Short mmCIF file of C-alpha atoms in Angstrom, two decimals:
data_model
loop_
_atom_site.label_atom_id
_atom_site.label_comp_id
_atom_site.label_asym_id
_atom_site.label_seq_id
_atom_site.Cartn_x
_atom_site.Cartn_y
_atom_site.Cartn_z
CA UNK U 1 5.63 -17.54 18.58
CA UNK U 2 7.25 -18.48 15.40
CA UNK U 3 8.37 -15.50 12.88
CA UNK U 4 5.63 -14.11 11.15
CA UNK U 5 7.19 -13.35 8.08
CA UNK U 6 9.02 -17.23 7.97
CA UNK U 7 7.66 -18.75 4.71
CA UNK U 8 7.93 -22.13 5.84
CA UNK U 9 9.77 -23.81 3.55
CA UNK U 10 12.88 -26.12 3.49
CA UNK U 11 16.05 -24.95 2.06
CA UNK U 12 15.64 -26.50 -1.20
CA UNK U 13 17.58 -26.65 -4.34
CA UNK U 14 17.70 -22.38 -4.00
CA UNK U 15 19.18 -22.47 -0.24
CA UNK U 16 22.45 -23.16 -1.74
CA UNK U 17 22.35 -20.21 -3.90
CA UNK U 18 23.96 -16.64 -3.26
CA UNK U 19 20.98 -14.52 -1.91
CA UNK U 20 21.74 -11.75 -4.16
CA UNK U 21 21.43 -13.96 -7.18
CA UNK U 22 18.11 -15.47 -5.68
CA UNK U 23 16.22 -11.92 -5.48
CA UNK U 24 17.84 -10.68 -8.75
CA UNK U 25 16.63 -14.23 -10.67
CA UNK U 26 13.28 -13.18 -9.00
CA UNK U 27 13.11 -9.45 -9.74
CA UNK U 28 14.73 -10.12 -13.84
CA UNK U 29 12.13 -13.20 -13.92
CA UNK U 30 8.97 -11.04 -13.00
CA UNK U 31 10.32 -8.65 -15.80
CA UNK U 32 10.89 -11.14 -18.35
CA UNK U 33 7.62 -12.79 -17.79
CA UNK U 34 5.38 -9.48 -17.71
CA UNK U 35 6.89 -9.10 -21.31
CA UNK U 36 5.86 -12.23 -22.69
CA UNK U 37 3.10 -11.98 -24.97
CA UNK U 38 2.22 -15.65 -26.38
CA UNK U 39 0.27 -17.83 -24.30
CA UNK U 40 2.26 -20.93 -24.81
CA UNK U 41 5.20 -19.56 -23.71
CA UNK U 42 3.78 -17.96 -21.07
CA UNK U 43 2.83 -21.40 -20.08
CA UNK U 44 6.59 -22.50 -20.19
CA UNK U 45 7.01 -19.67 -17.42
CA UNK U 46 4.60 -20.96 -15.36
CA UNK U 47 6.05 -24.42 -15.40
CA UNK U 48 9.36 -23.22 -14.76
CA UNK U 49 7.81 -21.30 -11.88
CA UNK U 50 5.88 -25.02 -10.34
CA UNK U 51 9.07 -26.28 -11.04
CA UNK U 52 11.34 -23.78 -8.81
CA UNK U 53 8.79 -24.36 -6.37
CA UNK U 54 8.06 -27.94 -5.65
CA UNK U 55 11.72 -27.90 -5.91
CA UNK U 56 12.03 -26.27 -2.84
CA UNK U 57 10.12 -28.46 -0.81
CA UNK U 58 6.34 -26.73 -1.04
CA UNK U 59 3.71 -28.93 -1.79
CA UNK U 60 1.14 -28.84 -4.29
CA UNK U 61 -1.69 -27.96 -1.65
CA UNK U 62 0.23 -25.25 0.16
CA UNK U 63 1.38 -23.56 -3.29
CA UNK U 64 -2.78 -23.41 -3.97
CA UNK U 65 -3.40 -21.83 -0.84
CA UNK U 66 -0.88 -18.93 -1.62
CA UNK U 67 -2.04 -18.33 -5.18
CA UNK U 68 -5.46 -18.36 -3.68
CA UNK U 69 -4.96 -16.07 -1.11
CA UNK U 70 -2.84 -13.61 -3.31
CA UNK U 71 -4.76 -13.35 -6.06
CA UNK U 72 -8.30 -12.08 -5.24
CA UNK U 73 -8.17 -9.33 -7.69
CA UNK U 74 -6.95 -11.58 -10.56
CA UNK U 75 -10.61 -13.44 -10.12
CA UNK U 76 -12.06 -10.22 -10.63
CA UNK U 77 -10.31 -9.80 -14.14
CA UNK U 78 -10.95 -13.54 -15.18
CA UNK U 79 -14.50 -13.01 -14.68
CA UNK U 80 -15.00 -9.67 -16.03
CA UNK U 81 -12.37 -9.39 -19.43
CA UNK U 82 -14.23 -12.41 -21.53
CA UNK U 83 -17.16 -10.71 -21.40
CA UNK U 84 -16.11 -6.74 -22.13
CA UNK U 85 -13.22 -7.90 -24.76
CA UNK U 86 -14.75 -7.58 -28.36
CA UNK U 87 -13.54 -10.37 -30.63
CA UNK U 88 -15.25 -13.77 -31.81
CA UNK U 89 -17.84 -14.96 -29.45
CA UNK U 90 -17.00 -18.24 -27.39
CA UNK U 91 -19.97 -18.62 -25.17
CA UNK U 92 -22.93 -16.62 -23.94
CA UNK U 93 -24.08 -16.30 -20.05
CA UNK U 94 -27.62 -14.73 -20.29
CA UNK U 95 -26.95 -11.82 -22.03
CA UNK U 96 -23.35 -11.86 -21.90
CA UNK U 97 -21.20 -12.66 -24.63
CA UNK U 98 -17.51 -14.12 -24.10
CA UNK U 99 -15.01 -13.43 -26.79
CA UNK U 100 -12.22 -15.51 -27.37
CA UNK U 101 -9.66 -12.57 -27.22
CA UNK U 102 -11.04 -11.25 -23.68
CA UNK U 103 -10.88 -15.16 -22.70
CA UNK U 104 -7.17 -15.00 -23.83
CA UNK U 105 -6.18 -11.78 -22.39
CA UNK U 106 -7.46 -13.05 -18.81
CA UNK U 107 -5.37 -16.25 -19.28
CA UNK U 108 -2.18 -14.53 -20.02
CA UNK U 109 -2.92 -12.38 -16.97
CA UNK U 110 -3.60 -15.08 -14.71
CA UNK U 111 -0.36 -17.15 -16.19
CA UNK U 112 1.99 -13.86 -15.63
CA UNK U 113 0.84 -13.56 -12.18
CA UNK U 114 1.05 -17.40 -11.29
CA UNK U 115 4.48 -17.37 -12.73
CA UNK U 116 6.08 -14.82 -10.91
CA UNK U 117 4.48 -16.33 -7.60
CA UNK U 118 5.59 -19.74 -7.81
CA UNK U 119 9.08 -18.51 -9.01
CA UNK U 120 9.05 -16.21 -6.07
CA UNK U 121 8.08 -18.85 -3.35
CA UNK U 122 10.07 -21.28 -4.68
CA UNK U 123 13.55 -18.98 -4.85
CA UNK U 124 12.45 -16.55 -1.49
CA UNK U 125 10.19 -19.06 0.55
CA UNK U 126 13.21 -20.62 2.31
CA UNK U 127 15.34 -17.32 2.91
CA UNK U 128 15.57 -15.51 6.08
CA UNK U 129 14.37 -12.21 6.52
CA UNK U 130 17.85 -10.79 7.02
CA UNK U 131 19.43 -12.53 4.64
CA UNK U 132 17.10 -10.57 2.03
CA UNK U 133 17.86 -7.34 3.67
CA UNK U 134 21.37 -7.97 3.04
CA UNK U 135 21.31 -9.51 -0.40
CA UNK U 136 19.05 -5.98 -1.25
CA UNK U 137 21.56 -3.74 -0.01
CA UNK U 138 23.82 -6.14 -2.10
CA UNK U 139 22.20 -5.38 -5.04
CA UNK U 140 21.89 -1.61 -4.65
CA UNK U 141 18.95 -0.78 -2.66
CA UNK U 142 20.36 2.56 -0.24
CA UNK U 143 21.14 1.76 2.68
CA UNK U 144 18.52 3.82 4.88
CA UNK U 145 16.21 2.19 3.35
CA UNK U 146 17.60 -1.51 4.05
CA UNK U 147 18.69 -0.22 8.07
CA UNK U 148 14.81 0.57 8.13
CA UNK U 149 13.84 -3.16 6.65
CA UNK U 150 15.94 -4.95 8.69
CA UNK U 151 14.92 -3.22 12.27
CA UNK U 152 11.37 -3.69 10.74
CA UNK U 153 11.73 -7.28 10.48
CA UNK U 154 13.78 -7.81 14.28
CA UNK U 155 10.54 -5.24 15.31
CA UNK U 156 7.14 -7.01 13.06
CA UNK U 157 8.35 -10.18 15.86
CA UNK U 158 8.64 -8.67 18.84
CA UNK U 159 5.55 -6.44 18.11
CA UNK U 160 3.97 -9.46 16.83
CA UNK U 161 4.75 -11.08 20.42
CA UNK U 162 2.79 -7.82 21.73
CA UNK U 163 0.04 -8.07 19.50
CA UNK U 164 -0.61 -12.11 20.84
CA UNK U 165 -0.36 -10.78 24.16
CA UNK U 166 -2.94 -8.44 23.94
CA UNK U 167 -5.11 -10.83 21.83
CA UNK U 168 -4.97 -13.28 24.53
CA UNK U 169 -5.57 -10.79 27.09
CA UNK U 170 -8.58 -9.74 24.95
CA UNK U 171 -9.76 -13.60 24.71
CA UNK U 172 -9.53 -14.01 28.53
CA UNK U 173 -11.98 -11.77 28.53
CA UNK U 174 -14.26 -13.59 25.98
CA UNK U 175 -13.96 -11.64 23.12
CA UNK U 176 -15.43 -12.91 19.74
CA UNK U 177 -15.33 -10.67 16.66
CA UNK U 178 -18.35 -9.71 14.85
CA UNK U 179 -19.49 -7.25 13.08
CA UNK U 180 -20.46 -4.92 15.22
CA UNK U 181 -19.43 -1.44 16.45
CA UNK U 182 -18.24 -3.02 19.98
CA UNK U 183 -15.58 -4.97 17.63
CA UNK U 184 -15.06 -1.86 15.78
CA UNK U 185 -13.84 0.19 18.91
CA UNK U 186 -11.79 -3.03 20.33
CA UNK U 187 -9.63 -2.78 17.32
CA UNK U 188 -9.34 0.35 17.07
CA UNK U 189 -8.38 0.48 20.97
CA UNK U 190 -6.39 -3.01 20.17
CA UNK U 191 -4.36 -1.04 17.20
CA UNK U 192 -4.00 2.68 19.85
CA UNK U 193 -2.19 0.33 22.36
CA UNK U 194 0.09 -1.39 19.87
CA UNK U 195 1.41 2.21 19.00
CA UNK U 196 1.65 3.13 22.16
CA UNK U 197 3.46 0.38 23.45
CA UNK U 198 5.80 0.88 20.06
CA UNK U 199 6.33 4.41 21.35
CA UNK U 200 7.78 3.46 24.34
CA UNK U 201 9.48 0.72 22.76
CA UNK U 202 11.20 2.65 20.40
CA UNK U 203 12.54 4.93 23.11
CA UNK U 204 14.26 1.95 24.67
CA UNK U 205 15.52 0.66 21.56
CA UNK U 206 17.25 4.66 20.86
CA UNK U 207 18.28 4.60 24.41
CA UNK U 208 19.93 1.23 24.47
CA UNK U 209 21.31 1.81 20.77
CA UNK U 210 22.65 5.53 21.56
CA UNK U 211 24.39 3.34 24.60
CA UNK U 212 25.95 1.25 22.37
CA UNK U 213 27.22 4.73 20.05
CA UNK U 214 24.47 4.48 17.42
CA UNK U 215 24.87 7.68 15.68
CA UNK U 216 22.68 6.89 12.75
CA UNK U 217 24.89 4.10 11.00
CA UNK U 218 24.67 0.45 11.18
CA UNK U 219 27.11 -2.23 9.12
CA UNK U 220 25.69 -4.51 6.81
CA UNK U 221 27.10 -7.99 7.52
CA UNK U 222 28.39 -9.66 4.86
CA UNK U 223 26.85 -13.03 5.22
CA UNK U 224 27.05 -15.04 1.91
CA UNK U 225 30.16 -15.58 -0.52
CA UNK U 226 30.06 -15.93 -4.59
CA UNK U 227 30.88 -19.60 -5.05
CA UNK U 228 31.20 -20.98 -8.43
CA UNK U 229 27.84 -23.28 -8.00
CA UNK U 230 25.86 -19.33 -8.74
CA UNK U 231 28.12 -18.74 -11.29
CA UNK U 232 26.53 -21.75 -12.87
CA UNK U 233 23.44 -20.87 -11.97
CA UNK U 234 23.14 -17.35 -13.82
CA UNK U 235 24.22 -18.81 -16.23
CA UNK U 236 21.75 -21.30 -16.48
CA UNK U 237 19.05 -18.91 -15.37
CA UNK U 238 20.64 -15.95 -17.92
CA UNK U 239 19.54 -19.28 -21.07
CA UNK U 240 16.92 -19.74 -19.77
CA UNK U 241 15.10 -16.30 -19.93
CA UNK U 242 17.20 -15.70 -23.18
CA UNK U 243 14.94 -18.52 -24.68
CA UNK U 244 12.19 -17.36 -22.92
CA UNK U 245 12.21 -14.19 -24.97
CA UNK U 246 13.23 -15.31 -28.08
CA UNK U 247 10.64 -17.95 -27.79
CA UNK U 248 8.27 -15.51 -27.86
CA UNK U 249 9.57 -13.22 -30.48
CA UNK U 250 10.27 -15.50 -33.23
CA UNK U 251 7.01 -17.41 -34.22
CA UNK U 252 8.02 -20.95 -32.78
CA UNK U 253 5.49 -23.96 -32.74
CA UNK U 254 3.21 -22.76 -30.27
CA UNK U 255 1.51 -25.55 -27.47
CA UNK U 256 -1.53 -24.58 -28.46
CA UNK U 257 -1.96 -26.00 -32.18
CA UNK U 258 -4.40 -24.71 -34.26
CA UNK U 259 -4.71 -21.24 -32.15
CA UNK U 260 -2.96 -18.02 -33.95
CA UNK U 261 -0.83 -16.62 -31.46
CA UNK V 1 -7.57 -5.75 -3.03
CA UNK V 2 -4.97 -2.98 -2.23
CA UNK V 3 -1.94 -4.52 -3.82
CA UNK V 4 -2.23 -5.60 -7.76
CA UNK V 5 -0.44 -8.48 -8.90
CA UNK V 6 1.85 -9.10 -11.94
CA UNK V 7 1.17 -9.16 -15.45
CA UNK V 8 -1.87 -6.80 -14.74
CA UNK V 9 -0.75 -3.50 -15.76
CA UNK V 10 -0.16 -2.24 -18.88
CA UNK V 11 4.00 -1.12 -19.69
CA UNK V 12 3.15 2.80 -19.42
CA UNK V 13 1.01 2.72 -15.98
CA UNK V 14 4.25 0.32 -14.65
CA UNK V 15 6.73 3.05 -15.49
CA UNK V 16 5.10 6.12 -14.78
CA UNK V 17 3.76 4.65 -10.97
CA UNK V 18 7.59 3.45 -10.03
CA UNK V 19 8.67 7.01 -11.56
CA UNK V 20 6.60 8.35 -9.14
CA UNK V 21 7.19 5.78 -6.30
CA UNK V 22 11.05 6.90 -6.72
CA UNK V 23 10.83 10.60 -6.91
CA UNK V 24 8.44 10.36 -3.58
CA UNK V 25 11.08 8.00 -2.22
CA UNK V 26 13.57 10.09 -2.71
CA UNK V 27 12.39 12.81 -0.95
CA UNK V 28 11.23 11.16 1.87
CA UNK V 29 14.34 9.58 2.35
CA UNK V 30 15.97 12.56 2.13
CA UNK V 31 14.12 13.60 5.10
CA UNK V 32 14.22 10.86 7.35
CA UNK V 33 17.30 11.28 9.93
CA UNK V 34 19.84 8.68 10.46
CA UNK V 35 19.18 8.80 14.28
CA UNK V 36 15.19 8.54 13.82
CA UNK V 37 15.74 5.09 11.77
CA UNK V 38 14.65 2.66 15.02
CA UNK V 39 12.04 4.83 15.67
CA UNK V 40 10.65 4.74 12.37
CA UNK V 41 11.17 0.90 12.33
CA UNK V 42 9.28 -0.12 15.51
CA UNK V 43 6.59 2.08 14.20
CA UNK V 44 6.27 0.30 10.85
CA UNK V 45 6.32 -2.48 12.21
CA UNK V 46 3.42 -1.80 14.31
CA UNK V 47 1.85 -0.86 11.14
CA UNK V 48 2.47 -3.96 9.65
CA UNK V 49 1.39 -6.38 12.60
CA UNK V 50 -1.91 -4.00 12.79
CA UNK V 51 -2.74 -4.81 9.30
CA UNK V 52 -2.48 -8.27 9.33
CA UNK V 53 -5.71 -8.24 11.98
CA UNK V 54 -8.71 -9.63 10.62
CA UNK V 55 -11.96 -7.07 10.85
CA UNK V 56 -15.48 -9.10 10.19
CA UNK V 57 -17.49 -6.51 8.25
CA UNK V 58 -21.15 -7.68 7.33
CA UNK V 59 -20.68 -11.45 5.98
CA UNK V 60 -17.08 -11.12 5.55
CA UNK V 61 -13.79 -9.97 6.68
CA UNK V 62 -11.01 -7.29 5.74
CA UNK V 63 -7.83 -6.01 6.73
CA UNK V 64 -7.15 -2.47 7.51
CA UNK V 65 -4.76 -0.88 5.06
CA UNK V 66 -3.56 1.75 7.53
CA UNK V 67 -2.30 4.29 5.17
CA UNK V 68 -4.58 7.35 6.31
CA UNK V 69 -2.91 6.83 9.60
CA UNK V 70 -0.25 6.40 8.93
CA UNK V 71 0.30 10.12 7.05
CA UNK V 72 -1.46 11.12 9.77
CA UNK V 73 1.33 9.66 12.76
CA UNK V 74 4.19 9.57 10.29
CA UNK V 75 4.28 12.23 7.56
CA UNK V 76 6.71 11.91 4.72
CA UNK V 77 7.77 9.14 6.69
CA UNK V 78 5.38 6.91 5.63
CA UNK V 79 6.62 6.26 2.29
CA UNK V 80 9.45 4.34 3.32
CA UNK V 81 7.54 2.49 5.70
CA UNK V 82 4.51 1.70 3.14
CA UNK V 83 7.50 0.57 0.77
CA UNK V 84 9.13 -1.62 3.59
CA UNK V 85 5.41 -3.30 4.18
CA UNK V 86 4.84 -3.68 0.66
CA UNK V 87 8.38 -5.25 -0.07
CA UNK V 88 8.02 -7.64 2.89
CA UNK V 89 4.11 -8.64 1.86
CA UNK V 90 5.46 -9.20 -1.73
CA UNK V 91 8.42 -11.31 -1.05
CA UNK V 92 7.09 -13.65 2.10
CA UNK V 93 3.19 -13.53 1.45
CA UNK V 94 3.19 -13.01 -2.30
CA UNK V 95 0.41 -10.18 -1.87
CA UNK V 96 1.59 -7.65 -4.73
CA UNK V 97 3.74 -8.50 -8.00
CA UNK V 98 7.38 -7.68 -8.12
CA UNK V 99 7.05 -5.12 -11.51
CA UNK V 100 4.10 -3.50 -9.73
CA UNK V 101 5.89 -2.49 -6.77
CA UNK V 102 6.21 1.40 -7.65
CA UNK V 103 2.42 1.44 -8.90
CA UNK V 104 1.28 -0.22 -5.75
CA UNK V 105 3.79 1.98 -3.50
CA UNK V 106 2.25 4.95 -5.50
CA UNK V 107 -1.42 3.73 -4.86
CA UNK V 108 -0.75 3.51 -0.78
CA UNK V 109 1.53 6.85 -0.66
CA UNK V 110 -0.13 9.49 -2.19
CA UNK V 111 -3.52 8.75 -0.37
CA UNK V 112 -0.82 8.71 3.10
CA UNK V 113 0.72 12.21 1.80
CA UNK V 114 -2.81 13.58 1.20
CA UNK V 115 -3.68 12.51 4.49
CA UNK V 116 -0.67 14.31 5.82
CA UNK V 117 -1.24 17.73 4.16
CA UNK V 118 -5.00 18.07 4.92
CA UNK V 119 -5.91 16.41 7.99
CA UNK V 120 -2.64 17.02 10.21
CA UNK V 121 -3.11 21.01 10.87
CA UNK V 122 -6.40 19.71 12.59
CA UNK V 123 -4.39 17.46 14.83
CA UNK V 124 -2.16 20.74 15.94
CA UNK V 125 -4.74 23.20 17.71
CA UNK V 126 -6.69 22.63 20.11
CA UNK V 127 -7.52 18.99 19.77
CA UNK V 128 -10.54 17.30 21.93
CA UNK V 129 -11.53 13.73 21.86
CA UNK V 130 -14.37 14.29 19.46
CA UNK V 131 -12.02 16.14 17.47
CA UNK V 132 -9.43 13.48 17.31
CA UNK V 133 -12.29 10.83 16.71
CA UNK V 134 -13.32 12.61 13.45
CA UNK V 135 -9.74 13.63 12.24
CA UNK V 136 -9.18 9.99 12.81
CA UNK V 137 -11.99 9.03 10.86
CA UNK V 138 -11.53 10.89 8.14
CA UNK V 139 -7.81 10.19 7.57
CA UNK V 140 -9.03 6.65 7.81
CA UNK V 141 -11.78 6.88 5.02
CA UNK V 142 -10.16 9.42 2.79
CA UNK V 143 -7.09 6.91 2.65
CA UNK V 144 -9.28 3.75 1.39
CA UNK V 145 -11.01 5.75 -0.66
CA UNK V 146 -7.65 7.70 -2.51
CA UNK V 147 -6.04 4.20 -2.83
CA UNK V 148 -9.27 2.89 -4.18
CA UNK V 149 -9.70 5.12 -6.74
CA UNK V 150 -6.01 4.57 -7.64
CA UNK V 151 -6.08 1.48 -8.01
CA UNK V 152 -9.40 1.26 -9.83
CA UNK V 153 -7.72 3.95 -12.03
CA UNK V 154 -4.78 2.14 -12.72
CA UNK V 155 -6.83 -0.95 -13.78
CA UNK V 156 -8.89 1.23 -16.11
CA UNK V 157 -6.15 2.64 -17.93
CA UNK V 158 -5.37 -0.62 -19.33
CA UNK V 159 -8.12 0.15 -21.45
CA UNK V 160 -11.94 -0.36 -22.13
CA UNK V 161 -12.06 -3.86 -21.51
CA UNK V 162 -10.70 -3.06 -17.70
CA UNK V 163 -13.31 -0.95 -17.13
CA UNK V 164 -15.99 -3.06 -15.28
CA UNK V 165 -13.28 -5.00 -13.51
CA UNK V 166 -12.23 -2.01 -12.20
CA UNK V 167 -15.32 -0.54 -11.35
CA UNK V 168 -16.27 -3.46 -9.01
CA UNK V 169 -12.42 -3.25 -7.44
CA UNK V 170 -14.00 0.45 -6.71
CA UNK V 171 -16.99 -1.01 -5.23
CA UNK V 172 -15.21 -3.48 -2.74
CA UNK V 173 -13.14 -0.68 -1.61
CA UNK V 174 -16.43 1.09 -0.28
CA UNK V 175 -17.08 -1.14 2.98
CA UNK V 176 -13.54 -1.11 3.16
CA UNK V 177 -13.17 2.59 3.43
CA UNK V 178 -16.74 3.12 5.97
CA UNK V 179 -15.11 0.13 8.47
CA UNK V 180 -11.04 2.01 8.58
CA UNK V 181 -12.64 5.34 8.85
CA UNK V 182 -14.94 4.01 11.99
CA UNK V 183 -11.87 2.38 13.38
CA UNK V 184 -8.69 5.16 12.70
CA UNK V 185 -10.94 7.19 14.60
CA UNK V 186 -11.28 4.92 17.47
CA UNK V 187 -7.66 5.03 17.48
CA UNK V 188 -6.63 8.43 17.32
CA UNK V 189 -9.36 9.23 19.79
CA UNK V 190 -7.71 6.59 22.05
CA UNK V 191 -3.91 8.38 21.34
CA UNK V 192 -5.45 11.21 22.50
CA UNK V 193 -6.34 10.28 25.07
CA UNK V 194 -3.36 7.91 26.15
CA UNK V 195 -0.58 9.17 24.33
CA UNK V 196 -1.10 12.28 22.47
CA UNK V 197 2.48 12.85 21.92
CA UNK V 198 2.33 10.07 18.78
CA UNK V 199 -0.23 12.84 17.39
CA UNK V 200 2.78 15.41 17.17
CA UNK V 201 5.18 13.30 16.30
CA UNK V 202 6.22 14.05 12.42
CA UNK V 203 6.18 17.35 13.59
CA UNK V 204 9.48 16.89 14.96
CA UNK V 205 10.54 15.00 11.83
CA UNK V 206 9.32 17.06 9.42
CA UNK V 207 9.94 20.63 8.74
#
């Protein structure tokens, strides 16, 4: 069974890149961006976002699918703020008015959001689970917290292994879910024997780690080298948010002409 | 539903929810012994894999958040293992924004902690099956319902216009929070019955 937390995608332009730079780009990005304010250069974000992504070898249909699947609550706001937003009316829908601010305010929301993701598949979708645990305790994260994340991710795959195992048993045995109370309890039995199989599991890990002279400290590998090619690359990526901002602060030729924001 | 993207949330709500998220963080990890880290791994991990199951409810389908439960196993320890879920969900499935981390941590703990402080003395004396069934249940529902509120909360704070977004976000939580509570206490009755020493375990953590 492959990993289940394996995004899937190629090693890109980004799989050359330090690890540590590629989460901090993401985490200072997603800060940037949630900053912005005008729409056209919140628009720039996004593209820069497409553009880390296709980069990194995701196609156009599979980047839908994520920002699909991610952002059911983001529907929710693009359908409600239009209509409970005062400002000039755009549109009615029965007895519903749509403003042109609300209409705005959803866009920006929905642009943020997008942004972030694509940036965030396209400089994370191609690094290993381990590798991030390690570029996080790189960048300051304490290190109980990264020993727990990385024997999480070794344990989501061999619990995941478990979990098909008991599915298939479960299948064998012709079960279909519905909705119904009989595929209420099998879940709920189906989760109970996860845990306790987890239980035992984690007794033989302690055992075979206390064997080994665990006594509550790990090392962190250092896998990845500062070459000069990230050097480069903060750089690059240190302009480009530096524009970003300042783009939006001073009162530049929007993309939208004609629109006062 | 559970986890709210970027760009969402207005600067205030971000800040005060990861000032929260930190100070429960650090006590938690405060608590959690070197020694007990596998332990606590394997079991989040379980956690995680158990949430990614799909539950058809009525004409669609949900996934369990777990949370209840998880106080209700884990304790204090479930903050670090709700942040370890939500960190891997936000960087491999892009469920969750990156600036929203603390509210969303915040939104999954408390409910978790809640769960912990009310429900666990019931697991302690003596338990029956029934018992466990409705402890189970009601760690289950009570957590949905917390994190729903939170989250509908947090939404709402970003001012009149959020409002009747967030009052539907409320609404989906309600199925939600009727089909965990019916299956939490499925499970707990089943640990009960199987393995009732996972009912006891934060005691040895905690306290």
């Amino acid at each position: 069974m492959a990993s289940l937390l394996q995004g899937g995608a190629q090693d890109g332009w980004a799989g050359a890149l330090d690890a540590r730079l590629r989460v901090g780009a993401v985490i200072l990005f997603a800060v940037v961006v949630v900053s912005l304010q005008r729409p056209a250069v919140l628009t720039l974000a996004l593209a820069l976002g497409a553009v880390s992504a296709l980069g990194s070898g995701w196609d156009a249909a599979r980047i839908l699918r994520r920002l699909l699947a991610a952002e059911l609550l983001l529907l929710v706001l693009l359908l409600t703020l239009p209509f409970s937003t005062p400002g000039e009316p755009l549109f009615h829908v029965g007895p519903l008015v749509a403003s042109d601010a609300g209409l705005l305010l959803a866009l920006a929301i929905a642009l943020k959001a997008s942004a972030v993701l694509l940036a965030l598949l396209g400089l994370l979708g191609s690094l290993e689970p381990a590798r991030f645990g390690h570029a996080l305790a790189g960048l300051g994260v304490p290190e109980r917290l990264v020993h727990l994340l990385l024997l999480t991710v070794r344990q989501i795959d061999l619990i995941g292994d478990e979990y098909g195992r008991l599915r298939q048993a479960m299948r064998a045995r012709a079960f279909v879910p519905r909705s119904n109370r009989h595929t209420w309890n099998s879940v709920g039995w189906l989760t109970g024997m996860l845990l306790v199989r987890s239980l035992r599991r984690s007794r033989r890990l302690l055992e075979a780690m206390r064997c080994r002279g665990f006594t509550g400290r790990l090392h962190l590998l250092q896998t990845s080298g500062w070459r000069r090619v990230d050097t480069v690359a903060a750089a690059v990526l240190g302009l480009v948010l530096g524009a970003l901002l300042m783009l939006d602060r001073t009162g530049a030729p929007g993309l939208f002409p004609g629109v006062a924001f | 539903m559970a986890h709210i993207p970027d760009g969402v949330l207005s600067m205030p709500v971000l800040v005060a929810g990861s000032a929260v998220s930190l100070g429960l963080l650090a006590v938690s990890l405060r608590r959690l012994d070197d020694a007990r880290i596998p332990q606590a791994a394997v079991l989040s991990a379980a956690f995680f894999v158990s949430s990614l199951i799909t539950v058809p409810v009525g004409p669609s389908s949900v996934h369990l958040l777990l949370n209840g439960l998880m106080g209700l196993l884990l304790g204090w320890l479930a903050v670090p293992a709700l942040l370890v879920a939500l960190i891997l969900q936000a960087a491999f499935f892009g469920y969750g924004g990156i600036t929203a981390l603390g509210v969303n941590l915040m939104n999954m703990a408390l409910p978790a902690l809640l769960c912990a402080a009310l429900l666990r003395p019931l697991l302690m004396k003596d338990l029956s099956a029934r018992r466990a069934w409705w402890t189970g249940a009601a760690a289950g529902g009570l957590g949905v319902a917390a994190t729903g509120a939170l989250v509908a909360g947090a939404l709402a704070l970003g001012g009149e216009a959020f409002r009747p977004a967030a009052n539907i976000i409320a609404l989906t939580f309600a199925p939600l929070a009727v089909a965990e509570a019916l299956i939490t206490g499925v499970v707990v009755a089943f640990l009960f019955r199987v393995e009732p020493e996972l009912l006891v375990l934060a005691e040895s953590v905690d306290d």
